[in-house]
Short mmCIF file of C-alpha atoms and ligand atoms in Angstrom, two decimals:
data_model
loop_
_atom_site.label_atom_id
_atom_site.label_comp_id
_atom_site.label_asym_id
_atom_site.label_seq_id
_atom_site.Cartn_x
_atom_site.Cartn_y
_atom_site.Cartn_z
CA UNK A 1 34.69 -6.44 -31.90
CA UNK A 2 32.06 -4.76 -34.21
CA UNK A 3 29.10 -2.89 -32.74
CA UNK A 4 26.39 -1.91 -35.16
CA UNK A 5 23.82 0.76 -34.09
CA UNK A 6 20.32 -0.74 -35.20
CA UNK A 7 18.30 1.99 -33.04
CA UNK A 8 20.16 4.70 -31.10
CA UNK A 9 16.93 6.37 -29.34
CA UNK A 10 15.01 6.16 -26.40
CA UNK A 11 11.71 5.98 -28.42
CA UNK A 12 10.49 6.11 -31.91
CA UNK A 13 10.73 9.09 -34.03
CA UNK A 14 10.94 10.00 -37.80
CA UNK A 15 13.77 7.99 -38.85
CA UNK A 16 14.61 7.25 -35.37
CA UNK A 17 14.62 3.87 -34.17
CA UNK A 18 14.37 2.51 -30.39
CA UNK A 19 17.49 1.08 -28.76
CA UNK A 20 19.24 -1.95 -30.28
CA UNK A 21 22.72 -3.06 -31.04
CA UNK A 22 24.17 -5.80 -32.93
CA UNK A 23 27.68 -7.34 -31.88
CA UNK A 24 29.56 -9.25 -34.40
CA UNK A 25 26.51 -9.94 -36.54
CA UNK A 26 25.22 -12.53 -33.93
CA UNK A 27 24.46 -10.93 -30.84
CA UNK A 28 21.55 -8.31 -30.20
CA UNK A 29 22.10 -6.07 -26.99
CA UNK A 30 18.65 -4.76 -26.51
CA UNK A 31 16.08 -5.15 -29.49
CA UNK A 32 13.84 -2.11 -29.77
CA UNK A 33 14.26 -2.33 -33.35
CA UNK A 34 15.69 -5.21 -35.50
CA UNK A 35 13.51 -5.83 -38.69
CA UNK A 36 13.58 -2.03 -39.42
CA UNK A 37 17.34 -1.99 -39.60
CA UNK A 38 18.47 -5.50 -40.89
CA UNK A 39 17.99 -7.13 -44.22
CA UNK A 40 16.13 -10.62 -43.95
CA UNK A 41 19.39 -12.55 -44.38
CA UNK A 42 21.14 -10.49 -41.44
CA UNK A 43 18.09 -11.27 -39.32
CA UNK A 44 18.57 -15.04 -39.89
CA UNK A 45 22.16 -14.63 -38.50
CA UNK A 46 20.95 -13.38 -35.23
CA UNK A 47 21.53 -16.05 -32.55
CA UNK A 48 21.13 -14.38 -29.21
CA UNK A 49 19.23 -11.36 -27.92
CA UNK A 50 20.48 -9.82 -24.91
CA UNK A 51 17.63 -7.71 -23.07
CA UNK A 52 18.49 -4.98 -20.40
CA UNK A 53 14.66 -4.91 -19.43
CA UNK A 54 11.11 -5.30 -20.52
CA UNK A 55 10.28 -1.92 -21.61
CA UNK A 56 8.85 -1.61 -25.40
CA UNK A 57 11.77 0.45 -26.82
CA UNK A 58 14.00 -2.42 -25.74
CA UNK A 59 11.97 -5.43 -26.78
CA UNK A 60 9.46 -4.47 -29.63
CA UNK A 61 11.90 -5.64 -32.39
CA UNK A 62 11.77 -9.30 -30.98
CA UNK A 63 8.15 -9.45 -32.14
CA UNK A 64 8.97 -8.91 -35.91
CA UNK A 65 12.27 -10.57 -35.67
CA UNK A 66 10.77 -13.79 -34.60
CA UNK A 67 8.14 -13.57 -37.04
CA UNK A 68 11.12 -13.33 -39.56
CA UNK A 69 12.53 -16.44 -38.14
CA UNK A 70 9.35 -18.36 -38.24
CA UNK A 71 8.48 -17.56 -41.96
CA UNK A 72 11.97 -17.30 -43.48
CA UNK A 73 13.39 -20.79 -42.70
CA UNK A 74 15.81 -20.02 -39.80
CA UNK A 75 18.12 -22.93 -39.19
CA UNK A 76 18.25 -22.02 -35.59
CA UNK A 77 16.36 -20.18 -32.73
CA UNK A 78 17.12 -16.85 -31.16
CA UNK A 79 17.90 -17.28 -27.47
CA UNK A 80 16.60 -14.16 -25.64
CA UNK A 81 18.86 -13.73 -22.75
CA UNK A 82 18.36 -11.93 -19.33
CA UNK A 83 17.87 -12.35 -15.97
CA UNK A 84 14.58 -14.29 -14.70
CA UNK A 85 11.91 -11.25 -14.06
CA UNK A 86 12.61 -9.90 -17.89
CA UNK A 87 12.12 -13.39 -19.33
CA UNK A 88 8.99 -13.91 -17.30
CA UNK A 89 7.66 -10.62 -18.41
CA UNK A 90 8.16 -11.26 -22.04
CA UNK A 91 6.49 -14.53 -21.84
CA UNK A 92 3.55 -13.45 -19.86
CA UNK A 93 3.10 -9.87 -21.54
CA UNK A 94 4.24 -10.18 -25.28
CA UNK A 95 4.51 -13.45 -26.38
CA UNK A 96 1.52 -14.79 -24.98
CA UNK A 97 -0.85 -15.58 -27.76
CA UNK A 98 -2.73 -12.37 -27.27
CA UNK A 99 -0.31 -9.51 -28.07
CA UNK A 100 1.75 -11.82 -30.21
CA UNK A 101 2.11 -15.56 -31.07
CA UNK A 102 3.95 -17.76 -28.54
CA UNK A 103 7.04 -18.29 -30.66
CA UNK A 104 8.36 -20.50 -28.10
CA UNK A 105 6.01 -22.97 -29.47
CA UNK A 106 6.21 -22.50 -33.28
CA UNK A 107 6.67 -24.51 -35.20
CA UNK A 108 6.78 -26.98 -32.10
CA UNK A 109 8.31 -27.02 -28.69
CA UNK A 110 11.36 -29.14 -29.85
CA UNK A 111 12.85 -26.75 -32.60
CA UNK A 112 10.99 -23.22 -31.51
CA UNK A 113 11.95 -20.00 -33.14
CA UNK A 114 12.66 -18.43 -29.56
CA UNK A 115 14.24 -19.90 -26.81
CA UNK A 116 14.65 -18.11 -23.47
CA UNK A 117 17.57 -18.24 -21.08
CA UNK A 118 17.80 -16.59 -17.58
CA UNK A 119 21.43 -15.35 -16.58
CA UNK A 120 22.46 -14.99 -13.14
CA UNK A 121 23.28 -11.60 -11.86
CA UNK A 122 26.90 -10.29 -11.18
CA UNK A 123 28.49 -13.58 -12.66
CA UNK A 124 30.34 -13.74 -16.02
CA UNK A 125 28.57 -16.16 -18.55
CA UNK A 126 29.06 -17.15 -22.04
CA UNK A 127 26.65 -15.71 -24.57
CA UNK A 128 27.57 -16.61 -28.13
CA UNK A 129 31.26 -15.98 -28.63
CA UNK A 130 31.13 -13.29 -25.84
CA UNK A 131 31.29 -12.90 -22.00
CA UNK A 132 28.78 -11.06 -20.36
CA UNK A 133 28.18 -10.02 -16.70
CA UNK A 134 24.63 -8.63 -16.02
CA UNK A 135 24.76 -5.89 -13.27
CA UNK A 136 21.39 -4.66 -11.96
CA UNK A 137 21.13 -0.84 -12.31
CA UNK A 138 18.24 1.48 -11.27
CA UNK A 139 15.21 1.61 -13.31
CA UNK A 140 11.38 1.45 -12.66
CA UNK A 141 11.59 -2.24 -13.59
CA UNK A 142 14.04 -4.93 -13.07
CA UNK A 143 16.88 -3.88 -15.22
CA UNK A 144 20.30 -4.73 -15.80
CA UNK A 145 23.44 -3.23 -17.34
CA UNK A 146 26.11 -5.38 -18.98
CA UNK A 147 29.88 -5.90 -18.95
CA UNK A 148 30.45 -7.52 -22.21
CA UNK A 149 33.87 -8.66 -23.88
CA UNK A 150 35.36 -11.31 -25.92
CA UNK A 151 38.42 -12.08 -23.99
CA UNK A 152 40.38 -9.07 -25.31
CA UNK A 153 37.89 -6.14 -25.92
CA UNK A 154 34.74 -5.05 -24.68
CA UNK A 155 32.21 -2.38 -23.37
CA UNK A 156 30.03 -1.58 -20.57
CA UNK A 157 26.37 -1.11 -21.50
CA UNK A 158 24.16 0.89 -18.96
CA UNK A 159 20.70 -0.43 -19.90
CA UNK A 160 18.23 2.17 -18.87
CA UNK A 161 19.24 3.75 -15.45
CA UNK A 162 19.34 6.47 -13.18
CA UNK A 163 22.67 7.21 -11.24
CA UNK A 164 24.48 4.05 -10.88
CA UNK A 165 27.75 2.89 -9.30
CA UNK A 166 27.48 -0.95 -9.47
CA UNK A 167 28.22 -1.12 -13.10
CA UNK A 168 31.21 0.72 -13.02
CA UNK A 169 32.40 -1.35 -10.05
CA UNK A 170 31.77 -4.44 -12.21
CA UNK A 171 33.89 -3.23 -15.01
CA UNK A 172 36.80 -2.03 -12.74
CA UNK A 173 39.79 -3.76 -13.28
CA UNK A 174 38.92 -5.35 -16.47
CA UNK A 175 41.30 -4.50 -19.35
CA UNK A 176 40.12 -3.90 -22.81
CA UNK A 177 37.16 -2.18 -22.00
CA UNK A 178 37.02 0.25 -25.14
CA UNK A 179 33.81 2.33 -24.40
CA UNK A 180 31.08 3.03 -21.71
CA UNK A 181 27.68 2.93 -23.78
CA UNK A 182 25.61 5.13 -21.42
CA UNK A 183 21.91 6.11 -21.75
CA UNK A 184 20.71 9.73 -21.64
CA UNK A 185 17.11 10.25 -22.12
CA UNK A 186 15.98 14.02 -21.21
CA UNK A 187 17.14 17.44 -21.33
CA UNK A 188 18.13 19.14 -17.93
CA UNK A 189 15.04 21.01 -18.05
CA UNK A 190 13.13 17.87 -17.49
CA UNK A 191 15.17 16.73 -14.75
CA UNK A 192 12.00 15.88 -12.71
CA UNK A 193 10.61 13.51 -15.25
CA UNK A 194 13.93 11.93 -15.56
CA UNK A 195 14.17 11.32 -11.87
CA UNK A 196 10.72 9.86 -11.60
CA UNK A 197 11.51 7.46 -14.69
CA UNK A 198 15.07 6.74 -13.60
CA UNK A 199 16.70 8.14 -16.50
CA UNK A 200 19.90 10.23 -17.28
CA UNK A 201 20.11 13.77 -18.03
CA UNK A 202 23.37 15.45 -19.31
CA UNK A 203 23.84 17.12 -15.57
CA UNK A 204 23.79 13.35 -14.20
CA UNK A 205 25.97 12.18 -17.03
CA UNK A 206 28.47 14.70 -15.97
CA UNK A 207 28.35 13.26 -12.42
CA UNK A 208 28.95 9.64 -13.92
CA UNK A 209 31.83 10.76 -15.71
CA UNK A 210 33.53 11.52 -12.53
CA UNK A 211 33.10 7.85 -11.33
CA UNK A 212 34.49 6.28 -14.50
CA UNK A 213 38.12 5.77 -15.48
CA UNK A 214 39.14 9.00 -17.16
CA UNK A 215 40.61 7.36 -20.25
CA UNK A 216 37.48 5.19 -21.31
CA UNK A 217 35.08 7.11 -23.85
CA UNK A 218 31.62 7.50 -23.13
CA UNK A 219 29.05 6.97 -26.09
CA UNK A 220 25.41 8.07 -25.57
CA UNK A 221 22.49 6.40 -26.71
CA UNK A 222 18.67 6.49 -25.80
CA UNK A 223 17.82 10.20 -26.12
CA UNK A 224 14.18 10.79 -26.56
CA UNK A 225 13.53 11.95 -30.08
CA UNK A 226 11.00 14.64 -29.20
CA UNK A 227 14.02 16.35 -27.33
CA UNK A 228 16.86 15.10 -29.35
CA UNK A 229 18.50 18.71 -30.29
CA UNK A 230 18.16 20.29 -26.84
CA UNK A 231 19.55 17.03 -25.20
CA UNK A 232 22.27 16.64 -27.79
CA UNK A 233 23.43 20.11 -27.39
CA UNK A 234 23.64 19.99 -23.58
CA UNK A 235 25.57 16.65 -23.96
CA UNK A 236 28.15 18.12 -26.26
CA UNK A 237 28.69 21.17 -24.13
CA UNK A 238 29.96 18.59 -21.38
CA UNK A 239 33.27 18.96 -23.30
CA UNK A 240 36.41 17.21 -22.89
CA UNK A 241 35.92 15.35 -26.20
CA UNK A 242 35.24 12.29 -24.11
CA UNK A 243 31.56 12.16 -24.74
CA UNK A 244 30.31 11.17 -28.24
CA UNK A 245 26.48 10.55 -29.54
CA UNK A 246 26.22 7.08 -31.06
CA UNK A 247 25.02 7.20 -34.84
CA UNK A 248 22.06 5.17 -35.84
CA UNK A 249 23.12 2.64 -38.63
CA UNK A 250 26.86 2.81 -38.09
CA UNK A 251 29.00 0.25 -37.09
CA UNK A 252 31.85 0.94 -34.51
CA UNK A 253 34.97 -0.92 -34.08
CA UNK A 254 36.18 -1.86 -30.51
ZN1 LIG B 1 14.27 2.78 -22.60
ZN1 LIG B 2 13.21 1.61 -19.64
#
Protein backbone atom coordinates (compact mmCIF):
# COMPACT_ATOMS: atom_id res chain seq x y z
CA UNK A 1 0.00 0.00 0.00
CA UNK A 2 1.29 3.46 -0.95
CA UNK A 3 0.56 6.53 1.15
CA UNK A 4 1.52 9.85 -0.43
CA UNK A 5 1.49 12.94 1.78
CA UNK A 6 -0.09 15.77 -0.19
CA UNK A 7 -0.41 18.05 2.82
CA UNK A 8 1.05 17.36 6.25
CA UNK A 9 -0.13 20.38 8.23
CA UNK A 10 -3.13 21.59 10.22
CA UNK A 11 -3.38 24.80 8.25
CA UNK A 12 -1.59 26.63 5.46
CA UNK A 13 1.89 28.13 5.76
CA UNK A 14 4.70 29.05 3.41
CA UNK A 15 5.21 25.79 1.48
CA UNK A 16 3.07 24.01 4.07
CA UNK A 17 -0.21 22.56 2.84
CA UNK A 18 -3.31 21.48 4.83
CA UNK A 19 -3.91 17.80 5.57
CA UNK A 20 -4.41 15.39 2.68
CA UNK A 21 -3.14 11.91 1.81
CA UNK A 22 -3.42 9.82 -1.34
CA UNK A 23 -3.60 6.04 -1.03
CA UNK A 24 -2.58 3.95 -4.05
CA UNK A 25 -3.05 6.95 -6.38
CA UNK A 26 -6.85 6.68 -6.23
CA UNK A 27 -8.23 7.35 -2.75
CA UNK A 28 -7.82 10.64 -0.91
CA UNK A 29 -7.88 10.54 2.86
CA UNK A 30 -8.88 14.11 3.65
CA UNK A 31 -8.50 16.79 1.01
CA UNK A 32 -7.13 19.95 2.60
CA UNK A 33 -5.02 20.31 -0.53
CA UNK A 34 -5.08 18.37 -3.78
CA UNK A 35 -4.33 20.47 -6.86
CA UNK A 36 -1.37 22.12 -5.12
CA UNK A 37 0.31 18.72 -4.77
CA UNK A 38 -0.73 16.72 -7.85
CA UNK A 39 -0.39 17.19 -11.59
CA UNK A 40 -3.59 17.45 -13.63
CA UNK A 41 -3.06 13.88 -14.88
CA UNK A 42 -2.71 12.67 -11.28
CA UNK A 43 -5.84 14.57 -10.23
CA UNK A 44 -7.83 12.83 -12.98
CA UNK A 45 -6.87 9.46 -11.44
CA UNK A 46 -8.54 10.25 -8.10
CA UNK A 47 -11.74 8.24 -7.62
CA UNK A 48 -12.64 8.64 -3.95
CA UNK A 49 -12.23 11.28 -1.26
CA UNK A 50 -12.64 9.96 2.24
CA UNK A 51 -13.32 12.99 4.43
CA UNK A 52 -12.89 12.99 8.21
CA UNK A 53 -14.86 16.19 8.83
CA UNK A 54 -16.01 19.44 7.28
CA UNK A 55 -13.29 21.85 8.45
CA UNK A 56 -11.58 23.76 5.65
CA UNK A 57 -8.13 22.33 6.31
CA UNK A 58 -9.59 18.91 5.36
CA UNK A 59 -11.89 19.82 2.45
CA UNK A 60 -10.56 22.96 0.70
CA UNK A 61 -8.76 20.90 -1.94
CA UNK A 62 -12.07 19.40 -3.12
CA UNK A 63 -13.04 22.77 -4.61
CA UNK A 64 -10.09 22.92 -7.01
CA UNK A 65 -10.04 19.16 -7.67
CA UNK A 66 -13.64 19.24 -8.85
CA UNK A 67 -12.89 22.21 -11.06
CA UNK A 68 -10.04 20.23 -12.67
CA UNK A 69 -12.33 17.26 -13.21
CA UNK A 70 -14.98 19.49 -14.79
CA UNK A 71 -12.58 21.33 -17.08
CA UNK A 72 -10.13 18.61 -18.07
CA UNK A 73 -12.27 15.79 -19.37
CA UNK A 74 -12.48 13.47 -16.37
CA UNK A 75 -13.90 10.09 -17.37
CA UNK A 76 -15.50 9.48 -13.97
CA UNK A 77 -16.58 11.47 -10.91
CA UNK A 78 -14.80 11.73 -7.60
CA UNK A 79 -16.99 10.18 -4.93
CA UNK A 80 -16.86 12.14 -1.69
CA UNK A 81 -17.30 9.69 1.12
CA UNK A 82 -17.98 10.26 4.78
CA UNK A 83 -20.75 9.93 7.28
CA UNK A 84 -23.97 11.83 6.63
CA UNK A 85 -23.38 15.11 8.56
CA UNK A 86 -20.19 15.87 6.61
CA UNK A 87 -21.80 15.16 3.27
CA UNK A 88 -24.61 17.55 4.18
CA UNK A 89 -22.16 20.21 5.38
CA UNK A 90 -20.28 20.11 2.08
CA UNK A 91 -23.45 20.33 0.04
CA UNK A 92 -24.92 23.16 2.09
CA UNK A 93 -21.83 25.23 2.90
CA UNK A 94 -19.32 24.72 0.06
CA UNK A 95 -20.84 23.31 -3.14
CA UNK A 96 -23.89 25.54 -2.85
CA UNK A 97 -23.55 27.77 -5.94
CA UNK A 98 -22.53 30.64 -3.65
CA UNK A 99 -19.15 29.65 -2.24
CA UNK A 100 -18.45 27.30 -5.17
CA UNK A 101 -20.46 25.73 -8.00
CA UNK A 102 -22.60 22.69 -7.23
CA UNK A 103 -20.43 20.17 -9.06
CA UNK A 104 -22.95 17.42 -8.28
CA UNK A 105 -24.96 18.98 -11.15
CA UNK A 106 -22.08 19.77 -13.53
CA UNK A 107 -22.03 19.00 -16.38
CA UNK A 108 -25.38 17.35 -15.54
CA UNK A 109 -26.97 15.26 -12.80
CA UNK A 110 -26.50 11.99 -14.74
CA UNK A 111 -22.70 12.27 -15.11
CA UNK A 112 -21.61 14.86 -12.54
CA UNK A 113 -17.96 15.38 -11.54
CA UNK A 114 -18.73 14.88 -7.85
CA UNK A 115 -20.94 12.30 -6.19
CA UNK A 116 -21.61 11.93 -2.48
CA UNK A 117 -21.74 8.76 -0.50
CA UNK A 118 -22.54 8.44 3.19
CA UNK A 119 -20.79 5.68 5.12
CA UNK A 120 -22.19 3.88 8.15
CA UNK A 121 -20.20 4.49 11.32
CA UNK A 122 -18.39 1.60 12.96
CA UNK A 123 -19.00 -0.77 10.05
CA UNK A 124 -16.43 -1.92 7.51
CA UNK A 125 -17.26 -0.79 3.98
CA UNK A 126 -15.61 -0.96 0.59
CA UNK A 127 -14.09 2.28 -0.77
CA UNK A 128 -12.34 1.61 -4.07
CA UNK A 129 -9.92 -1.25 -3.45
CA UNK A 130 -9.82 -0.55 0.28
CA UNK A 131 -11.81 -1.54 3.35
CA UNK A 132 -12.73 1.40 5.56
CA UNK A 133 -14.27 1.56 9.03
CA UNK A 134 -15.24 5.10 10.15
CA UNK A 135 -15.10 5.57 13.92
CA UNK A 136 -16.50 8.72 15.62
CA UNK A 137 -13.84 10.74 17.49
CA UNK A 138 -13.98 13.83 19.71
CA UNK A 139 -13.78 17.14 17.84
CA UNK A 140 -15.77 20.38 17.60
CA UNK A 141 -17.87 19.11 14.65
CA UNK A 142 -18.95 15.57 13.70
CA UNK A 143 -15.67 13.82 12.89
CA UNK A 144 -14.52 10.29 12.18
CA UNK A 145 -11.20 8.58 12.27
CA UNK A 146 -10.71 5.67 9.88
CA UNK A 147 -9.35 2.17 10.01
CA UNK A 148 -8.18 1.52 6.44
CA UNK A 149 -6.78 -1.71 4.98
CA UNK A 150 -6.53 -3.60 1.72
CA UNK A 151 -7.01 -7.06 3.17
CA UNK A 152 -3.33 -7.45 4.01
CA UNK A 153 -1.97 -4.12 5.25
CA UNK A 154 -3.39 -0.90 6.50
CA UNK A 155 -3.33 2.03 8.88
CA UNK A 156 -5.40 3.89 11.44
CA UNK A 157 -6.07 7.58 10.73
CA UNK A 158 -7.22 9.75 13.61
CA UNK A 159 -8.84 12.71 11.84
CA UNK A 160 -8.87 15.76 14.10
CA UNK A 161 -9.44 14.61 17.63
CA UNK A 162 -8.87 15.11 21.29
CA UNK A 163 -7.96 12.06 23.39
CA UNK A 164 -9.70 9.03 21.94
CA UNK A 165 -10.28 5.42 22.79
CA UNK A 166 -12.82 4.12 20.28
CA UNK A 167 -10.44 4.29 17.34
CA UNK A 168 -7.82 2.12 18.96
CA UNK A 169 -10.49 -0.33 20.05
CA UNK A 170 -11.73 -0.60 16.44
CA UNK A 171 -8.24 -1.41 15.21
CA UNK A 172 -7.49 -3.90 17.95
CA UNK A 173 -7.21 -7.44 16.70
CA UNK A 174 -6.69 -6.40 13.08
CA UNK A 175 -3.47 -7.81 11.75
CA UNK A 176 -1.48 -5.85 9.20
CA UNK A 177 -1.92 -2.40 10.75
CA UNK A 178 1.44 -0.82 9.86
CA UNK A 179 0.98 2.68 11.26
CA UNK A 180 -1.20 4.92 13.36
CA UNK A 181 -1.47 8.32 11.69
CA UNK A 182 -2.25 10.67 14.52
CA UNK A 183 -2.90 14.38 14.58
CA UNK A 184 -1.05 16.81 16.82
CA UNK A 185 -1.91 20.48 16.36
CA UNK A 186 -0.40 22.60 19.13
CA UNK A 187 2.65 22.74 21.43
CA UNK A 188 2.19 21.94 25.11
CA UNK A 189 2.09 25.60 26.18
CA UNK A 190 -1.13 26.02 24.14
CA UNK A 191 -2.86 23.15 25.94
CA UNK A 192 -5.88 25.35 26.75
CA UNK A 193 -6.48 26.14 23.07
CA UNK A 194 -5.93 22.49 22.15
CA UNK A 195 -8.48 21.43 24.75
CA UNK A 196 -11.07 23.97 23.60
CA UNK A 197 -10.60 22.97 19.95
CA UNK A 198 -10.35 19.23 20.68
CA UNK A 199 -6.85 18.77 19.34
CA UNK A 200 -3.75 16.94 20.53
CA UNK A 201 -0.56 18.29 22.10
CA UNK A 202 2.65 16.29 22.58
CA UNK A 203 1.72 15.57 26.23
CA UNK A 204 -1.59 14.11 25.06
CA UNK A 205 0.18 12.11 22.34
CA UNK A 206 2.29 10.53 25.08
CA UNK A 207 -0.91 9.39 26.80
CA UNK A 208 -2.27 7.98 23.53
CA UNK A 209 0.93 5.98 23.05
CA UNK A 210 0.15 4.14 26.24
CA UNK A 211 -3.24 3.06 24.82
CA UNK A 212 -1.80 1.76 21.54
CA UNK A 213 -0.23 -1.58 20.74
CA UNK A 214 3.47 -1.15 21.61
CA UNK A 215 4.88 -2.28 18.27
CA UNK A 216 2.89 -0.03 15.90
CA UNK A 217 4.72 3.11 14.65
CA UNK A 218 2.98 6.45 15.21
CA UNK A 219 3.18 8.96 12.36
CA UNK A 220 2.23 12.54 13.20
CA UNK A 221 0.51 15.05 10.92
CA UNK A 222 -1.54 18.26 11.34
CA UNK A 223 0.94 20.41 13.26
CA UNK A 224 -0.11 24.05 12.93
CA UNK A 225 2.52 25.78 10.76
CA UNK A 226 2.67 28.78 13.12
CA UNK A 227 4.05 26.52 15.89
CA UNK A 228 5.83 23.89 13.83
CA UNK A 229 9.35 23.96 15.31
CA UNK A 230 8.18 24.12 18.91
CA UNK A 231 5.64 21.31 18.49
CA UNK A 232 8.03 19.13 16.46
CA UNK A 233 10.76 19.49 19.11
CA UNK A 234 8.37 18.41 21.85
CA UNK A 235 7.15 15.44 19.81
CA UNK A 236 10.61 14.21 18.94
CA UNK A 237 11.57 14.41 22.62
CA UNK A 238 8.88 11.83 23.41
CA UNK A 239 11.59 9.32 22.59
CA UNK A 240 11.44 5.60 22.01
CA UNK A 241 11.89 6.15 18.27
CA UNK A 242 8.29 5.27 17.85
CA UNK A 243 7.00 8.71 16.89
CA UNK A 244 7.81 10.08 13.44
CA UNK A 245 6.67 13.30 11.78
CA UNK A 246 5.25 12.74 8.30
CA UNK A 247 7.05 14.59 5.50
CA UNK A 248 4.95 16.47 2.97
CA UNK A 249 5.36 15.23 -0.63
CA UNK A 250 6.90 11.95 0.50
CA UNK A 251 5.36 8.56 -0.37
CA UNK A 252 5.44 5.90 2.34
CA UNK A 253 5.10 2.17 1.78
CA UNK A 254 3.06 0.19 4.26
ZN1 LIG B 1 -7.77 20.07 10.94
ZN1 LIG C 1 -10.92 20.13 12.52
